[in-house]
CSV table of C-alpha atoms and ligand atoms in Angstrom, one decimal:
chain,number,residue,atom,x,y,z
A,1,MET,CA,-4.1,18.9,-8.4
A,2,GLU,CA,-4.1,15.8,-6.0
A,3,THR,CA,-5.8,16.5,-2.7
A,4,LYS,CA,-3.9,17.4,0.3
A,5,LYS,CA,-4.4,14.0,1.7
A,6,GLU,CA,-3.1,12.2,-1.4
A,7,PHE,CA,-0.1,14.7,-1.0
A,8,LEU,CA,0.7,13.6,2.5
A,9,LEU,CA,0.5,10.1,1.6
A,10,GLU,CA,3.1,10.4,-1.2
A,11,CYS,CA,5.2,12.2,1.5
A,12,TYR,CA,4.7,9.6,3.8
A,13,GLN,CA,6.1,7.0,1.5
A,14,LEU,CA,9.5,8.7,1.6
A,15,GLY,CA,9.7,8.0,5.4
A,16,ILE,CA,9.2,11.1,6.9
A,17,ILE,CA,7.2,10.3,9.8
A,18,LYS,CA,7.9,7.3,11.8
A,19,PHE,CA,5.8,5.9,14.8
A,20,GLY,CA,6.9,3.8,17.7
A,21,ARG,CA,9.2,5.0,20.6
A,22,PHE,CA,11.8,7.5,20.3
A,23,THR,CA,13.8,9.4,22.8
A,24,LEU,CA,14.0,13.1,21.8
A,25,LYS,CA,17.1,15.4,22.6
A,26,SER,CA,15.4,16.5,25.5
A,27,GLY,CA,15.4,13.0,26.8
A,28,ILE,CA,11.4,12.8,26.5
A,29,GLU,CA,9.8,9.7,24.9
A,30,SER,CA,7.9,10.5,22.1
A,31,PRO,CA,5.5,8.1,20.0
A,32,PHE,CA,6.5,9.6,16.7
A,33,TYR,CA,9.5,11.0,15.0
A,34,VAL,CA,9.4,13.6,12.0
A,35,ASP,CA,12.3,14.3,9.5
A,36,LEU,CA,11.3,16.0,6.5
A,37,ARG,CA,14.7,16.3,4.9
A,38,PRO,CA,13.9,13.4,2.5
A,39,LEU,CA,11.2,15.6,1.0
A,40,ALA,CA,13.9,17.4,-0.8
A,41,SER,CA,15.2,14.2,-2.7
A,42,ASP,CA,11.9,14.0,-4.7
A,43,PRO,CA,11.8,16.9,-7.3
A,44,LYS,CA,8.1,16.6,-7.9
A,45,ILE,CA,7.0,16.3,-4.2
A,46,LEU,CA,9.3,19.4,-3.5
A,47,LYS,CA,7.7,21.4,-6.3
A,48,SER,CA,4.2,20.6,-5.0
A,49,LEU,CA,5.2,21.3,-1.6
A,50,ALA,CA,6.5,24.8,-2.6
A,51,ASN,CA,3.1,25.5,-4.3
A,52,TYR,CA,1.1,24.1,-1.5
A,53,LEU,CA,2.9,26.3,1.0
A,54,LEU,CA,2.6,29.4,-1.3
A,55,ASP,CA,-0.9,28.8,-1.9
A,56,MET,CA,-1.6,29.6,1.9
A,57,LEU,CA,0.1,32.9,2.0
A,58,PRO,CA,-0.4,36.7,0.9
A,59,LEU,CA,2.3,36.7,-1.6
A,60,ASP,CA,2.3,40.5,-2.1
A,61,ASN,CA,3.5,41.1,1.6
A,62,PHE,CA,6.9,39.6,0.8
A,63,ASP,CA,10.1,41.1,-0.8
A,64,LEU,CA,12.2,38.0,0.3
A,65,ILE,CA,12.3,34.5,1.3
A,66,CYS,CA,14.5,32.8,3.7
A,67,GLY,CA,14.7,29.1,4.8
A,68,VAL,CA,15.8,28.3,8.4
A,69,PRO,CA,19.0,26.1,8.0
A,70,TYR,CA,19.2,23.2,6.8
A,71,ALA,CA,16.0,21.3,6.3
A,72,ALA,CA,14.0,24.3,5.0
A,73,LEU,CA,16.5,25.7,2.6
A,74,PRO,CA,15.5,23.6,-0.2
A,75,MET,CA,11.9,24.4,0.4
A,76,ALA,CA,12.7,28.1,0.4
A,77,THR,CA,14.7,27.6,-2.7
A,78,ALA,CA,11.8,25.8,-4.4
A,79,MET,CA,9.3,28.5,-3.2
A,80,SER,CA,11.4,31.0,-4.6
A,81,LEU,CA,11.8,29.5,-8.1
A,82,GLU,CA,7.9,29.0,-8.1
A,83,SER,CA,7.0,32.6,-6.8
A,84,TYR,CA,9.9,34.5,-8.2
A,85,ILE,CA,10.3,36.1,-4.8
A,86,PRO,CA,14.2,36.4,-4.3
A,87,LEU,CA,15.8,34.0,-1.8
A,88,ILE,CA,18.3,35.2,0.9
A,89,ILE,CA,20.2,32.6,2.8
A,90,LYS,CA,20.7,32.8,6.8
A,91,ARG,CA,24.0,31.1,7.8
A,92,LYS,CA,24.0,29.1,11.2
A,93,GLU,CA,26.9,31.1,12.3
A,94,ALA,CA,28.5,34.2,10.7
A,95,LYS,CA,31.6,33.7,8.9
A,96,ALA,CA,34.5,34.2,10.8
A,97,TYR,CA,36.4,36.0,8.1
A,98,GLY,CA,35.9,38.4,5.2
A,99,THR,CA,32.4,40.2,5.3
A,100,LYS,CA,31.4,38.3,8.7
A,101,GLN,CA,27.9,38.6,7.5
A,102,LEU,CA,25.0,36.3,8.7
A,103,ILE,CA,22.9,36.8,5.6
A,104,GLU,CA,23.8,35.9,2.2
A,105,GLY,CA,22.2,37.5,-0.9
A,106,ILE,CA,20.7,40.7,-2.0
A,107,PHE,CA,18.4,42.7,0.3
A,108,LYS,CA,17.7,46.1,1.5
A,109,LYS,CA,16.9,47.2,5.1
A,110,GLY,CA,13.1,47.4,5.7
A,111,GLN,CA,12.2,44.7,3.3
A,112,ASN,CA,9.8,42.1,4.6
A,113,CYS,CA,11.1,38.4,4.5
A,114,LEU,CA,9.0,35.5,4.7
A,115,LEU,CA,10.7,32.7,7.0
A,116,VAL,CA,10.3,29.0,5.8
A,117,GLU,CA,10.8,26.3,8.5
A,118,ASP,CA,10.2,22.5,8.1
A,119,VAL,CA,8.7,21.6,11.6
A,120,ILE,CA,7.7,23.8,14.5
A,121,THR,CA,7.9,22.4,17.9
A,122,SER,CA,8.3,24.7,20.8
A,123,GLY,CA,9.3,27.7,18.5
A,124,LYS,CA,12.3,28.8,20.6
A,125,SER,CA,14.7,28.1,17.8
A,126,LEU,CA,12.6,30.0,15.4
A,127,VAL,CA,12.3,33.0,17.9
A,128,GLU,CA,16.2,33.1,17.8
A,129,THR,CA,16.3,33.0,14.0
A,130,ILE,CA,13.9,35.7,13.7
A,131,GLU,CA,15.9,37.9,16.2
A,132,GLU,CA,19.1,37.3,14.0
A,133,VAL,CA,17.3,38.4,10.6
A,134,GLU,CA,15.7,41.4,12.3
A,135,ASN,CA,19.1,42.6,13.6
A,136,GLU,CA,20.1,42.9,10.0
A,137,GLY,CA,17.2,45.4,9.4
A,138,ILE,CA,14.8,42.9,7.7
A,139,LEU,CA,11.5,42.6,8.6
A,140,VAL,CA,9.6,39.5,9.6
A,141,SER,CA,5.9,39.2,10.1
A,142,ASP,CA,5.0,35.6,8.7
A,143,ILE,CA,6.7,32.3,9.1
A,144,VAL,CA,5.3,29.3,7.0
A,145,VAL,CA,5.9,25.7,8.3
A,146,VAL,CA,5.1,22.4,6.7
A,147,LEU,CA,4.2,20.7,10.0
A,148,ASP,CA,3.1,22.0,13.2
A,149,ARG,CA,4.0,19.5,16.1
A,150,GLN,CA,1.5,21.2,18.4
A,151,GLN,CA,3.6,21.7,21.2
A,152,GLY,CA,3.3,25.3,21.8
A,153,GLY,CA,5.5,26.8,18.9
A,154,LYS,CA,2.6,28.6,17.0
A,155,GLU,CA,1.3,30.0,20.3
A,156,LEU,CA,4.8,31.3,21.2
A,157,LEU,CA,5.4,33.1,18.1
A,158,GLU,CA,1.8,34.4,17.8
A,159,SER,CA,2.1,35.8,21.3
A,160,LYS,CA,5.1,37.8,19.8
A,161,GLY,CA,2.8,39.1,17.1
A,162,TYR,CA,4.2,36.8,14.3
A,163,LYS,CA,1.6,34.9,11.9
A,164,VAL,CA,2.2,31.3,11.5
A,165,HIS,CA,0.9,29.5,8.7
A,166,ALA,CA,1.1,25.6,8.8
A,167,LEU,CA,0.4,23.1,6.1
A,168,PHE,CA,-0.3,20.2,8.3
A,169,THR,CA,-0.8,19.8,12.1
A,170,ILE,CA,0.4,16.5,13.5
A,171,SER,CA,-3.0,15.7,14.6
A,172,GLU,CA,-4.4,16.2,11.0
A,173,VAL,CA,-1.5,14.0,9.6
A,174,CYS,CA,-2.1,11.3,12.2
A,175,GLN,CA,-5.7,11.1,11.3
A,176,MET,CA,-5.2,10.9,7.6
A,177,LEU,CA,-2.5,8.0,8.1
A,178,GLN,CA,-5.1,6.4,10.3
A,179,ASP,CA,-7.6,6.6,7.7
A,180,ALA,CA,-5.1,5.2,5.3
A,181,GLY,CA,-4.6,2.4,7.5
A,182,HIS,CA,-0.9,3.2,8.3
A,183,LEU,CA,-1.6,4.0,12.0
A,184,THR,CA,-3.4,1.9,14.6
A,185,ASP,CA,-6.2,3.1,17.0
A,186,GLU,CA,-3.6,2.6,19.9
A,187,GLU,CA,-0.9,4.5,18.4
A,188,LEU,CA,-3.4,7.4,17.6
A,189,THR,CA,-4.5,7.4,21.2
A,190,ARG,CA,-0.5,7.5,22.4
A,191,ILE,CA,-0.1,10.4,20.2
A,192,HIS,CA,-3.1,12.3,21.4
A,193,ASP,CA,-1.9,11.6,25.0
A,194,PHE,CA,1.7,12.9,24.2
A,195,LEU,CA,0.2,15.8,22.7
A,196,ASN,CA,-1.9,16.6,25.4
A,197,GLY,CA,0.6,16.3,27.9
A,198,ASN,CA,-0.6,13.1,29.5
A,199,PRO,CA,1.7,10.2,30.3
A,200,VAL,CA,2.1,8.0,27.3
A,201,LYS,CA,1.8,4.0,27.9
A,202,PHE,CA,4.4,2.3,25.7
A,203,GLU,CA,3.6,-1.2,27.0
A,204,VAL,CA,4.5,-3.7,24.3
A,205,VAL,CA,1.6,-6.1,23.6
A,206,LYS,CA,2.8,-9.2,21.9
A,207,ARG,CA,0.9,-10.5,19.0
A,208,ILE,CA,-0.9,-14.0,19.7
A,209,SER,CA,0.8,-17.0,18.3
A,210,TYR,CA,-0.7,-19.5,15.9
A,211,GLU,CA,-0.8,-22.0,18.4
A,212,GLU,CA,-3.0,-19.8,20.8
A,213,LYS,CA,-5.0,-19.1,17.6
A,214,LEU,CA,-5.4,-22.8,17.3
A,215,ASP,CA,-7.5,-22.7,20.5
A,216,LEU,CA,-9.4,-19.8,19.5
A,217,CYS,CA,-10.5,-20.5,16.1
A,218,GLU,CA,-12.8,-23.4,15.8
A,219,HIS,CA,-13.5,-23.6,12.2
A,220,THR,CA,-12.0,-26.5,10.4
A,221,VAL,CA,-10.5,-24.4,7.5
A,222,ALA,CA,-9.0,-22.3,10.1
A,223,GLN,CA,-7.5,-25.1,11.9
A,224,LYS,CA,-6.1,-26.5,8.9
A,225,LEU,CA,-4.5,-23.4,7.9
A,226,LEU,CA,-2.9,-22.8,11.2
A,227,LYS,CA,-1.5,-26.5,11.2
A,228,ILE,CA,-0.1,-25.9,7.8
A,229,ALA,CA,1.4,-22.8,8.9
A,230,LEU,CA,3.0,-24.1,11.9
A,231,GLU,CA,4.4,-27.5,9.9
A,232,LYS,CA,5.6,-25.4,6.9
A,233,LYS,CA,6.9,-22.5,9.1
A,234,SER,CA,5.0,-20.3,6.4
A,235,ASN,CA,2.4,-17.5,6.5
A,236,LEU,CA,2.4,-17.0,2.8
A,237,ILE,CA,-0.4,-17.2,0.4
A,238,VAL,CA,0.5,-16.7,-3.1
A,239,SER,CA,-1.8,-14.6,-5.2
A,240,ALA,CA,-1.9,-16.4,-8.7
A,241,ASP,CA,-3.1,-13.8,-10.9
A,242,VAL,CA,-2.1,-15.6,-14.1
A,243,THR,CA,-4.3,-15.8,-17.0
A,244,THR,CA,-3.7,-19.5,-18.4
A,245,THR,CA,-3.9,-23.0,-16.8
A,246,LYS,CA,-0.4,-23.6,-18.1
A,247,GLU,CA,1.0,-20.5,-16.3
A,248,LEU,CA,-1.1,-21.3,-13.1
A,249,LEU,CA,0.3,-25.0,-12.9
A,250,GLU,CA,4.0,-23.8,-13.5
A,251,LEU,CA,3.4,-21.2,-11.0
A,252,VAL,CA,2.1,-23.8,-8.3
A,253,GLU,CA,5.0,-26.1,-8.9
A,254,GLN,CA,7.4,-23.4,-8.0
A,255,VAL,CA,5.5,-21.8,-5.1
A,256,GLY,CA,3.6,-25.0,-3.7
A,257,PRO,CA,6.5,-26.0,-1.2
A,258,HIS,CA,6.4,-22.4,0.6
A,259,ILE,CA,2.8,-21.6,0.8
A,260,VAL,CA,-0.2,-22.2,3.2
A,261,ALA,CA,-2.7,-21.5,0.5
A,262,LEU,CA,-3.0,-20.5,-3.2
A,263,LYS,CA,-5.1,-17.5,-3.8
A,264,THR,CA,-7.1,-17.5,-7.3
A,265,HIS,CA,-9.4,-15.4,-9.3
A,266,MET,CA,-10.4,-18.5,-11.4
A,267,ASP,CA,-12.6,-16.1,-13.6
A,268,ILE,CA,-9.3,-14.6,-15.2
A,269,ILE,CA,-8.2,-18.1,-16.6
A,270,SER,CA,-8.8,-18.0,-20.0
A,271,ASP,CA,-8.7,-21.6,-20.9
A,272,PHE,CA,-10.6,-22.7,-17.7
A,273,ASP,CA,-11.5,-26.4,-17.7
A,274,PRO,CA,-12.6,-28.5,-14.7
A,275,ASP,CA,-10.6,-31.3,-15.7
A,276,SER,CA,-7.3,-29.8,-17.0
A,277,THR,CA,-7.4,-26.8,-14.7
A,278,ILE,CA,-8.9,-28.0,-11.2
A,279,LEU,CA,-7.8,-31.7,-11.3
A,280,PRO,CA,-4.1,-30.9,-11.6
A,281,LEU,CA,-4.5,-28.1,-9.2
A,282,LYS,CA,-6.1,-30.4,-6.6
A,283,ASP,CA,-3.3,-32.9,-6.9
A,284,LEU,CA,-0.8,-30.1,-6.3
A,285,ALA,CA,-2.6,-28.9,-3.3
A,286,SER,CA,-2.4,-32.1,-1.8
A,287,LYS,CA,1.3,-33.1,-3.0
A,288,TYR,CA,2.4,-29.7,-1.3
A,289,ASN,CA,0.0,-29.4,1.5
A,290,PHE,CA,-1.7,-26.2,0.8
A,291,LEU,CA,-5.4,-25.0,0.8
A,292,LEU,CA,-7.3,-23.3,-2.4
A,293,MET,CA,-8.6,-19.9,-1.8
A,294,GLU,CA,-10.8,-18.7,-4.4
A,295,ASP,CA,-10.8,-14.8,-4.0
A,296,ARG,CA,-14.3,-14.3,-5.7
A,297,LYS,CA,-15.3,-11.6,-3.5
A,298,PHE,CA,-19.0,-12.2,-3.5
A,299,ALA,CA,-21.1,-9.4,-3.2
A,300,ASP,CA,-24.9,-10.1,-3.9
A,301,ILE,CA,-27.9,-11.4,-2.2
A,302,GLY,CA,-28.0,-14.8,-0.8
A,303,ASN,CA,-29.6,-16.8,-3.6
A,304,THR,CA,-27.5,-15.2,-6.2
A,305,GLN,CA,-24.1,-15.8,-4.4
A,306,GLU,CA,-25.5,-19.5,-4.0
A,307,LEU,CA,-25.9,-19.8,-7.6
A,308,GLN,CA,-22.5,-18.0,-8.3
A,309,PHE,CA,-20.9,-20.2,-5.6
A,310,SER,CA,-22.0,-23.6,-6.9
A,311,MET,CA,-23.3,-23.3,-10.7
A,312,GLY,CA,-21.7,-21.6,-13.8
A,313,VAL,CA,-18.4,-22.6,-15.4
A,314,PHE,CA,-16.4,-22.5,-12.2
A,315,LYS,CA,-18.5,-24.6,-9.8
A,316,ILE,CA,-16.4,-23.1,-7.0
A,317,SER,CA,-18.2,-25.1,-4.3
A,318,ASN,CA,-16.8,-28.3,-5.7
A,319,TRP,CA,-13.1,-27.4,-5.1
A,320,ALA,CA,-12.6,-24.4,-3.1
A,321,ASP,CA,-11.3,-24.9,0.5
A,322,PHE,CA,-12.5,-21.2,1.2
A,323,VAL,CA,-13.7,-18.3,-0.6
A,324,THR,CA,-13.5,-14.3,0.0
A,325,ALA,CA,-16.9,-12.6,0.3
A,326,GLN,CA,-18.0,-9.1,0.9
A,327,VAL,CA,-20.4,-8.4,3.8
A,328,ILE,CA,-22.1,-5.5,2.0
A,329,ALA,CA,-25.2,-7.7,1.7
A,330,GLY,CA,-25.5,-8.5,5.3
A,331,TYR,CA,-25.4,-11.2,7.8
A,332,ASP,CA,-27.8,-13.7,6.0
A,333,SER,CA,-26.2,-13.4,2.7
A,334,LEU,CA,-23.4,-15.6,4.0
A,335,ASN,CA,-25.6,-18.4,4.9
A,336,CYS,CA,-25.1,-20.2,1.5
A,337,PHE,CA,-21.5,-21.0,1.8
A,338,ARG,CA,-21.8,-24.3,3.6
A,339,ASN,CA,-18.9,-26.6,3.7
A,340,VAL,CA,-16.4,-24.1,3.0
A,341,GLY,CA,-14.7,-21.3,4.9
A,342,VAL,CA,-15.5,-17.7,4.4
A,343,VAL,CA,-12.9,-14.8,4.7
A,344,ALA,CA,-14.9,-11.7,4.7
A,345,ILE,CA,-13.4,-8.3,3.2
A,346,ILE,CA,-13.3,-6.0,6.0
A,347,SER,CA,-10.9,-3.3,4.6
A,348,MET,CA,-9.0,-2.9,1.4
A,349,SER,CA,-5.6,-2.1,0.3
A,350,SER,CA,-6.4,0.3,-2.4
A,351,THR,CA,-6.3,4.2,-2.2
A,352,GLY,CA,-9.7,5.7,-2.0
A,353,THR,CA,-11.4,2.6,-0.4
A,354,LEU,CA,-14.8,3.3,1.0
A,355,THR,CA,-13.8,0.7,3.9
A,356,ASP,CA,-13.6,3.6,6.6
A,357,LEU,CA,-13.6,3.1,10.4
A,358,GLN,CA,-17.4,2.7,10.8
A,359,TYR,CA,-17.8,0.1,7.6
A,360,ARG,CA,-14.8,-1.9,9.3
A,361,GLU,CA,-16.6,-2.0,12.6
A,362,GLN,CA,-19.8,-3.3,11.1
A,363,ALA,CA,-18.1,-5.8,8.8
A,364,ALA,CA,-16.2,-7.1,11.4
A,365,SER,CA,-19.0,-7.6,13.8
A,366,ILE,CA,-20.9,-9.8,11.0
A,367,ALA,CA,-17.6,-11.6,10.6
A,368,VAL,CA,-16.9,-12.4,14.0
A,369,SER,CA,-20.7,-13.6,14.6
A,370,HIS,CA,-21.2,-15.6,11.3
A,371,PRO,CA,-20.5,-19.4,11.9
A,372,ASN,CA,-19.2,-19.8,8.2
A,373,VAL,CA,-16.7,-16.8,8.4
A,374,PHE,CA,-13.4,-17.7,10.1
A,375,GLY,CA,-11.3,-14.8,8.8
A,376,GLY,CA,-11.1,-11.2,7.4
A,377,VAL,CA,-9.1,-9.7,4.7
A,378,SER,CA,-7.8,-6.4,6.3
A,379,GLN,CA,-5.3,-3.7,6.3
A,380,ASN,CA,-6.1,-3.1,10.1
A,381,LYS,CA,-6.1,-5.0,13.2
A,382,ILE,CA,-9.0,-7.1,13.7
A,383,SER,CA,-10.5,-9.4,16.5
A,384,LYS,CA,-8.3,-12.2,17.7
A,385,GLU,CA,-11.0,-14.8,17.0
A,386,LEU,CA,-10.5,-14.3,13.3
A,387,LEU,CA,-7.6,-15.1,11.0
A,388,GLN,CA,-6.4,-12.1,9.5
A,389,PHE,CA,-5.2,-12.1,5.8
A,390,THR,CA,-3.4,-9.1,4.4
A,391,PRO,CA,-2.8,-8.3,0.7
A,392,GLY,CA,-0.7,-5.4,-0.5
A,393,VAL,CA,2.5,-6.8,0.5
A,394,ASN,CA,5.7,-6.1,-1.6
A,395,LEU,CA,9.2,-5.9,-0.6
A,396,ALA,CA,10.1,-3.8,-3.6
A,397,ASP,CA,7.4,-1.5,-4.6
A,398,SER,CA,5.1,1.1,-2.4
A,399,GLY,CA,2.1,1.0,-5.2
A,400,ASP,CA,1.5,-0.2,-8.6
A,401,GLY,CA,0.2,3.0,-10.1
A,402,LYS,CA,-3.4,1.8,-10.1
A,403,GLY,CA,-4.3,2.1,-6.7
A,404,GLN,CA,-2.7,-0.8,-5.0
A,405,GLN,CA,-0.9,0.5,-1.8
A,406,TYR,CA,2.0,-2.0,-0.5
A,407,ASN,CA,3.4,-2.6,2.9
A,408,THR,CA,6.3,-4.7,4.2
A,409,PRO,CA,5.8,-8.1,6.0
A,410,GLU,CA,7.3,-6.6,9.0
A,411,HIS,CA,4.7,-3.9,9.0
A,412,VAL,CA,1.9,-6.1,8.7
A,413,PHE,CA,2.9,-8.7,11.3
A,414,LYS,CA,3.9,-6.2,13.7
A,415,LYS,CA,1.8,-3.3,13.2
A,416,ILE,CA,-1.4,-5.0,12.4
A,417,GLU,CA,-0.9,-8.4,13.6
A,418,THR,CA,-1.9,-10.2,10.7
A,419,ASP,CA,-1.7,-13.9,10.3
A,420,PHE,CA,-1.2,-14.4,6.6
A,421,ILE,CA,0.4,-12.4,3.8
A,422,ILE,CA,-1.0,-12.4,0.4
A,423,VAL,CA,1.7,-11.5,-2.2
A,424,GLY,CA,0.8,-11.4,-6.0
A,425,ARG,CA,3.2,-9.6,-8.3
A,426,GLY,CA,6.0,-9.7,-5.8
A,427,ILE,CA,6.2,-13.3,-6.7
A,428,TYR,CA,4.6,-14.3,-9.9
A,429,LYS,CA,6.2,-11.3,-12.0
A,430,SER,CA,9.7,-12.0,-10.5
A,431,GLU,CA,12.5,-13.6,-12.7
A,432,ASP,CA,13.1,-16.2,-10.3
A,433,ILE,CA,9.5,-17.2,-8.8
A,434,GLU,CA,10.6,-19.9,-6.4
A,435,LYS,CA,13.4,-17.7,-4.9
A,436,ALA,CA,10.9,-14.9,-4.5
A,437,ALA,CA,8.5,-17.2,-3.0
A,438,LEU,CA,11.3,-18.5,-0.4
A,439,ARG,CA,12.2,-14.9,0.3
A,440,TYR,CA,8.7,-13.9,1.0
A,441,LYS,CA,8.1,-17.0,3.1
A,442,ILE,CA,11.2,-16.2,5.2
A,443,ALA,CA,10.6,-12.7,5.6
A,444,GLY,CA,6.9,-13.4,6.5
A,445,TRP,CA,8.0,-16.0,9.2
A,446,ASN,CA,10.6,-13.8,10.6
A,447,ALA,CA,8.3,-11.1,11.0
A,448,TYR,CA,5.9,-13.0,12.7
A,449,LEU,CA,8.6,-14.4,15.1
A,450,ASP,CA,9.9,-11.1,15.8
A,451,ALA,CA,6.4,-9.9,16.5
A,452,LEU,CA,5.7,-12.6,19.3
B,501,S5P,O1,-7.8,-5.3,-0.4
B,501,S5P,C1,-7.5,-6.2,-1.1
B,501,S5P,C2,-8.1,-7.4,-1.1
B,501,S5P,C3,-7.6,-8.4,-2.1
B,501,S5P,S1,-8.2,-10.1,-1.7
B,501,S5P,N1,-6.4,-5.9,-1.8
B,501,S5P,C4,-6.2,-6.7,-2.9
B,501,S5P,O2,-4.9,-6.4,-3.4
B,501,S5P,N2,-6.5,-8.2,-2.8
B,501,S5P,C5,-6.0,-9.2,-3.8
B,501,S5P,O3,-4.9,-9.4,-3.5
B,501,S5P,C6,-6.1,-8.6,-5.2
B,501,S5P,O4,-7.3,-8.8,-5.9
B,501,S5P,C7,-4.9,-9.3,-5.9
B,501,S5P,O5,-5.2,-10.6,-6.3
B,501,S5P,C8,-3.8,-9.7,-4.6
B,501,S5P,C9,-2.8,-8.6,-4.6
B,501,S5P,O6,-2.0,-8.8,-5.6
B,501,S5P,P1,-0.6,-8.0,-5.7
B,501,S5P,O7,-0.1,-8.5,-7.2
B,501,S5P,O8,-0.8,-6.5,-5.6
B,501,S5P,O9,0.4,-8.4,-4.7
């Protein structure tokens, strides 16, 4: 079985929790908004959810299950199917005709009923529901909820002698989402302030423009990239993960006019040849005005990296404008990349990446201080002095089944203030490659403008 965190991330993809600025029914402004109803639209998730909830409970204690209408009805039904505990249904209002009963289904007075609720906030509506169920002669001792918003509900019910079992608390959810790169440090602080009853500051911090970045970033490659971005009104980098020279050059002919840089993994080109692969590529780069980014992700000691960079079949130093490198081997390992720019890998887009907060902070501090480094590949906001590159961008998919996790251009420009999006399969696997490139270019540029 997947971990609770993996399960949460799957649920998150259904859009059950949103971060921003929301006005609640009470008029209060909240930094997050929760709606668990979409969980019922994914049968696999609903079934897992039922089992996660059942696993927390002393099941022998219950004769009946009842969901609080409406969001918890499918959850209670799924739990009943998984546990064989009979379901009863509580109406929102008693029928005005016929039997006038409030509870539908077969039950006897004195039976103990497990109540299921999606979210517990203040707990007041649950108290009312419990009363209505108890008025029918049914006993209630336990309530199971998917999410505890930690706004006093659990305490209120416990003070009345009920046991509340919550699968997740909002703090736990936010921490998991932050670890997975879906929530910034500022958003997390705002949520903690909100939960602690402190005033929440919603000031909208505008992201910095490419013009302002031109003043901040001195590295010549950074300057070139920013100027191309402004000229072409593009922040798109295409990841050309194709495996032959022919495919590579055909791809570039189509995407060239729309990109600021072409990202390659030259070691996957099966017929690589400096003359027939690199020379025409260089020509296309000057024809369409874009830079060449070799995504080699160097990760060795300086001496080995120096050899990998300038020797071997690919002789990257002869043609790349900039390269990616891990910082795992430390500051000095990056000294060998002379005459090119380096983009440091600060965090990764894949599930289970080891680039946690502590790693990211250390990686960023090397990146900011090293003169060869002008940027970082990151899924989180990084220092303004670096150009930020974000892969894992796709308008259609949320993942690839192999660990890749996707975000939209909107998310990465607004939430993590990236400077360049890196798109691979979203473009080169598309039926009309040129159209797809244009679509991502426009989406990226508009998302950048919207974030300003
Ligand atoms: O964290 C990362 C870093 C990189 S550079 N996640 C990534 O996906 N990449 C690269 O971006 C990856 O090696 C691939 O070349 C590209 C993403 O491709 P896509 O097809 O998933 O868009």
